[in-house]
Amino acid sequence: QVQLVESGGGLVQPGGSLRLSCAASGSISINAMGWYRQAPGKQRELVAHITSVGSTKYAESVKGRFTISRDNAKNLVYLQMNSLKPEDTGVYYCSREGLRDGQIAWGQGTQVTVSS
């Protein structure tokens, strides 16, 4: 079973930037990867997704501000977050999609707080 470890979260001011990293214990080259976030009392929502060939999708709320990328040689996925807003606050989770329908692995999450 793959392990995913997120890092890079923290407290930032509105308008600031942060880069999250997701380190996988094994190869991710054939897997789609994603970043989700969850605020207290809210559903976990997909914010960014990247396929094995590099095609990306974003939630409307983060388009133009967030960028997901991957480095397959290092088993790493990144989420660059710019122009951060208070509503971006939440726990951010990295995910790896398996080849079987519905198969997904999660990291432990990293807290992002946007506040002045």
Short mmCIF file of C-alpha atoms in Angstrom, two decimals:
data_model
loop_
_atom_site.label_atom_id
_atom_site.label_comp_id
_atom_site.label_asym_id
_atom_site.label_seq_id
_atom_site.Cartn_x
_atom_site.Cartn_y
_atom_site.Cartn_z
CA GLN A 1 0.00 0.00 0.00
CA VAL A 2 1.33 3.40 -0.97
CA GLN A 3 1.99 6.02 1.69
CA LEU A 4 1.50 9.71 0.97
CA VAL A 5 2.96 12.46 3.14
CA GLU A 6 1.96 16.09 2.71
CA SER A 7 4.06 19.01 3.85
CA GLY A 8 4.33 22.76 3.39
CA GLY A 9 1.21 23.97 5.15
CA GLY A 10 1.16 26.86 7.56
CA LEU A 11 -0.24 30.27 8.39
CA VAL A 12 -0.17 32.90 5.64
CA GLN A 13 -1.71 36.31 5.11
CA PRO A 14 -4.37 36.94 2.47
CA GLY A 15 -2.67 37.47 -0.87
CA GLY A 16 0.27 35.32 0.13
CA SER A 17 1.62 32.15 -1.43
CA LEU A 18 2.36 28.65 -0.26
CA ARG A 19 3.63 25.50 -1.94
CA LEU A 20 2.44 22.13 -0.71
CA SER A 21 4.35 18.93 -1.42
CA CYS A 22 3.18 15.33 -1.47
CA ALA A 23 5.79 12.59 -1.23
CA ALA A 24 4.77 9.09 -2.24
CA SER A 25 6.45 5.93 -0.99
CA GLY A 26 6.30 4.32 -4.42
CA SER A 27 5.96 5.12 -8.09
CA ILE A 28 3.17 7.45 -9.16
CA SER A 29 4.02 7.60 -12.84
CA ILE A 30 0.90 5.74 -14.01
CA ASN A 31 -1.47 7.29 -11.48
CA ALA A 32 -3.69 10.31 -11.50
CA MET A 33 -3.05 12.50 -8.45
CA GLY A 34 -5.11 15.11 -6.71
CA TRP A 35 -5.31 17.67 -3.96
CA TYR A 36 -8.41 17.93 -1.79
CA ARG A 37 -9.22 20.25 1.08
CA GLN A 38 -11.62 20.12 3.99
CA ALA A 39 -12.76 22.81 6.38
CA PRO A 40 -14.34 21.95 9.77
CA GLY A 41 -17.95 20.88 9.28
CA LYS A 42 -17.57 20.82 5.51
CA GLN A 43 -17.28 18.11 2.89
CA ARG A 44 -13.89 17.28 1.48
CA GLU A 45 -13.65 18.88 -1.95
CA LEU A 46 -11.39 18.37 -4.93
CA VAL A 47 -9.32 21.45 -5.67
CA ALA A 48 -6.85 20.19 -8.27
CA HIS A 49 -6.30 17.05 -10.31
CA ILE A 50 -3.55 15.87 -12.62
CA THR A 51 -3.54 12.81 -14.85
CA SER A 52 -0.62 10.51 -15.56
CA VAL A 53 0.10 12.46 -18.74
CA GLY A 54 -0.11 15.87 -17.09
CA SER A 55 -3.62 17.07 -17.92
CA THR A 56 -4.96 19.27 -15.14
CA LYS A 57 -8.33 20.32 -13.78
CA TYR A 58 -9.18 22.80 -11.04
CA ALA A 59 -12.11 23.78 -8.93
CA GLU A 60 -13.61 27.03 -10.18
CA SER A 61 -12.76 28.72 -6.90
CA VAL A 62 -9.02 28.21 -7.39
CA LYS A 63 -8.60 28.56 -11.15
CA GLY A 64 -5.88 31.02 -12.04
CA ARG A 65 -4.46 30.93 -8.51
CA PHE A 66 -3.43 27.31 -7.88
CA THR A 67 -1.19 25.08 -9.98
CA ILE A 68 -0.78 21.33 -9.57
CA SER A 69 2.36 19.70 -10.92
CA ARG A 70 4.21 16.43 -10.64
CA ASP A 71 7.75 15.09 -10.70
CA ASN A 72 7.44 11.39 -11.39
CA ALA A 73 11.18 10.76 -11.08
CA LYS A 74 11.00 11.94 -7.46
CA ASN A 75 7.52 10.58 -6.69
CA LEU A 76 6.38 14.09 -5.81
CA VAL A 77 3.28 16.15 -6.45
CA TYR A 78 3.06 19.85 -5.73
CA LEU A 79 0.33 22.40 -5.25
CA GLN A 80 1.46 25.97 -5.76
CA MET A 81 -1.07 28.31 -4.16
CA ASN A 82 -0.96 32.02 -4.96
CA SER A 83 -3.21 34.95 -4.08
CA LEU A 84 -4.52 33.03 -1.10
CA LYS A 85 -7.88 33.95 0.40
CA PRO A 86 -9.34 33.23 3.86
CA GLU A 87 -11.78 30.81 2.24
CA ASP A 88 -8.82 28.68 1.15
CA THR A 89 -8.32 27.72 4.79
CA GLY A 90 -8.56 24.01 5.53
CA VAL A 91 -6.72 20.74 5.76
CA TYR A 92 -5.22 19.83 2.41
CA TYR A 93 -4.93 16.18 1.44
CA CYS A 94 -2.96 14.53 -1.31
CA SER A 95 -4.54 11.60 -3.13
CA ARG A 96 -3.42 8.89 -5.51
CA GLU A 97 -5.95 7.21 -7.74
CA GLY A 98 -5.52 3.51 -8.34
CA LEU A 99 -6.12 1.76 -11.62
CA ARG A 100 -9.30 0.13 -10.29
CA ASP A 101 -12.48 2.15 -10.21
CA GLY A 102 -12.90 3.96 -6.89
CA GLN A 103 -9.49 2.99 -5.55
CA ILE A 104 -7.81 5.90 -3.78
CA ALA A 105 -5.08 6.49 -1.23
CA TRP A 106 -4.87 9.51 1.08
CA GLY A 107 -2.18 11.33 2.94
CA GLN A 108 -2.55 12.54 6.52
CA GLY A 109 -3.19 16.13 5.51
CA THR A 110 -1.49 19.45 6.14
CA GLN A 111 -3.16 22.51 7.64
CA VAL A 112 -3.37 25.71 5.62
CA THR A 113 -4.64 28.81 7.40
CA VAL A 114 -5.11 32.10 5.57
CA SER A 115 -5.70 34.91 8.02
CA SER A 116 -4.61 38.43 8.83
#
